[in-house]
mmCIF file of C-alpha atoms in Angstrom:
data_model
loop_
_atom_site.group_PDB
_atom_site.id
_atom_site.type_symbol
_atom_site.label_atom_id
_atom_site.label_comp_id
_atom_site.label_asym_id
_atom_site.label_seq_id
_atom_site.Cartn_x
_atom_site.Cartn_y
_atom_site.Cartn_z
ATOM 1 C CA MET W 1 102.051 108.701 32.335
ATOM 2 C CA GLY W 2 99.983 106.211 35.602
ATOM 3 C CA CYS W 3 96.400 107.487 33.479
ATOM 4 C CA GLY W 4 94.170 105.472 36.334
ATOM 5 C CA PRO W 5 90.813 105.206 35.610
ATOM 6 C CA GLY W 6 91.836 107.717 32.333
ATOM 7 C CA TYR W 7 89.594 110.499 33.728
ATOM 8 C CA MET W 8 91.759 113.102 32.572
ATOM 9 C CA SER W 9 93.388 111.313 29.132
ATOM 10 C CA LEU W 10 89.428 111.587 28.791
ATOM 11 C CA GLU W 11 88.894 114.843 29.082
ATOM 12 C CA LEU W 12 91.974 115.726 26.831
ATOM 13 C CA ALA W 13 90.986 113.737 23.971
ATOM 14 C CA ARG W 14 87.635 115.420 24.056
ATOM 15 C CA SER W 15 89.310 118.753 23.742
ATOM 16 C CA GLY W 16 90.361 117.293 20.270
ATOM 17 C CA ILE W 17 94.055 115.758 21.713
ATOM 18 C CA ASN W 18 95.689 112.708 20.775
ATOM 19 C CA VAL W 19 96.097 110.784 23.489
ATOM 20 C CA SER W 20 97.652 107.715 25.378
ATOM 21 C CA GLY W 21 96.752 106.573 28.557
ATOM 22 C CA ILE W 22 99.068 103.793 30.362
ATOM 23 C CA ASP W 23 99.202 102.289 33.909
ATOM 24 C CA ILE W 24 99.832 99.389 35.216
ATOM 25 C CA SER W 25 96.567 98.409 36.781
ATOM 26 C CA SER W 26 94.908 96.139 34.704
ATOM 27 C CA ASP W 27 91.534 97.366 36.786
ATOM 28 C CA CYS W 28 92.138 100.409 35.967
ATOM 29 C CA ILE W 29 92.638 100.522 32.126
ATOM 30 C CA ASP W 30 89.010 98.565 31.759
ATOM 31 C CA VAL W 31 87.709 101.241 33.223
ATOM 32 C CA ALA W 32 88.822 103.610 31.303
ATOM 33 C CA LYS W 33 88.320 101.938 27.648
ATOM 34 C CA HIS W 34 84.875 101.281 29.559
ATOM 35 C CA PHE W 35 84.246 105.120 29.771
ATOM 36 C CA SER W 36 85.918 105.734 26.464
ATOM 37 C CA ASP W 37 83.941 102.865 24.601
ATOM 38 C CA ASN W 38 80.792 104.724 25.941
ATOM 39 C CA ASP W 39 81.763 108.515 25.644
ATOM 40 C CA PRO W 40 78.548 110.384 24.631
ATOM 41 C CA TYR W 41 81.503 112.994 23.252
ATOM 42 C CA LYS W 42 82.824 110.896 20.507
ATOM 43 C CA LYS W 43 82.521 113.018 17.992
ATOM 44 C CA GLY W 44 85.437 115.236 16.919
ATOM 45 C CA ARG W 45 87.496 113.707 19.619
ATOM 46 C CA GLY W 46 90.899 113.049 19.386
ATOM 47 C CA SER W 47 92.731 109.600 19.532
ATOM 48 C CA LEU W 48 92.438 107.548 23.007
ATOM 49 C CA ASN W 49 94.989 104.804 23.412
ATOM 50 C CA TYR W 50 94.971 103.180 26.705
ATOM 51 C CA ILE W 51 98.095 100.342 27.454
ATOM 52 C CA CYS W 52 98.075 98.426 30.430
ATOM 53 C CA GLY W 53 101.561 98.480 31.316
ATOM 54 C CA ASP W 54 105.101 99.453 33.022
ATOM 55 C CA PHE W 55 106.036 102.896 32.246
ATOM 56 C CA LEU W 56 109.524 102.005 32.466
ATOM 57 C CA SER W 57 109.490 98.790 30.519
ATOM 58 C CA ASP W 58 106.570 98.785 27.896
ATOM 59 C CA LYS W 59 107.932 98.049 24.041
ATOM 60 C CA THR W 60 104.472 99.974 22.946
ATOM 61 C CA LEU W 61 105.738 102.934 24.031
ATOM 62 C CA SER W 62 109.496 103.115 22.564
ATOM 63 C CA ASN W 63 108.311 102.921 19.186
ATOM 64 C CA LYS W 64 106.810 106.476 19.632
ATOM 65 C CA LYS W 65 107.517 109.916 20.545
ATOM 66 C CA TYR W 66 105.381 112.061 22.887
ATOM 67 C CA ASP W 67 105.199 116.296 22.213
ATOM 68 C CA VAL W 68 103.876 116.005 26.252
ATOM 69 C CA ILE W 69 104.232 113.314 29.373
ATOM 70 C CA LEU W 70 101.625 114.625 31.639
ATOM 71 C CA THR W 71 101.397 112.682 35.046
ATOM 72 C CA LEU W 72 99.046 113.070 38.361
ATOM 73 C CA GLY W 73 100.128 111.496 41.426
ATOM 74 C CA ALA W 74 102.356 108.881 39.983
ATOM 75 C CA LEU W 75 105.485 109.844 40.553
ATOM 76 C CA HIS W 76 105.944 108.714 44.136
ATOM 77 C CA HIS W 77 105.392 104.797 43.027
ATOM 78 C CA PHE W 78 108.390 104.800 41.156
ATOM 79 C CA LYS W 79 111.425 103.636 43.334
ATOM 80 C CA ASP W 80 114.247 105.565 41.214
ATOM 81 C CA GLN W 81 113.395 108.811 39.826
ATOM 82 C CA LEU W 82 116.203 109.443 37.521
ATOM 83 C CA SER W 83 114.752 105.857 35.755
ATOM 84 C CA VAL W 84 111.307 108.440 34.932
ATOM 85 C CA ALA W 85 112.815 111.334 34.205
ATOM 86 C CA ASN W 86 115.419 109.105 31.477
ATOM 87 C CA GLN W 87 112.387 107.654 30.443
ATOM 88 C CA PHE W 88 110.413 110.920 29.663
ATOM 89 C CA ASN W 89 114.045 112.167 27.913
ATOM 90 C CA ASN W 90 113.600 109.362 25.815
ATOM 91 C CA LEU W 91 110.141 109.269 25.293
ATOM 92 C CA LEU W 92 109.732 113.280 24.016
ATOM 93 C CA ASP W 93 110.141 114.610 20.568
#
């Protein structure tokens, strides 16, 4: 959540993990996709999907369940922390 330009998402995928990264910034998602598409270590990599959208309301997320939600330096951008916690709860398997 709040994947920014995708550095952490890419490294997790390189470790064989299936990753979905979401960020509200289309510029950040464009950068993340650029590095993902041009990754020289694609072989053996887990899946990597980037979503440009709002973590609290994006319908793409609500159709899935996740094992882990990782966020680094994004929580302070949300005014309602309880809504974020509730969304975590809704999305976790």
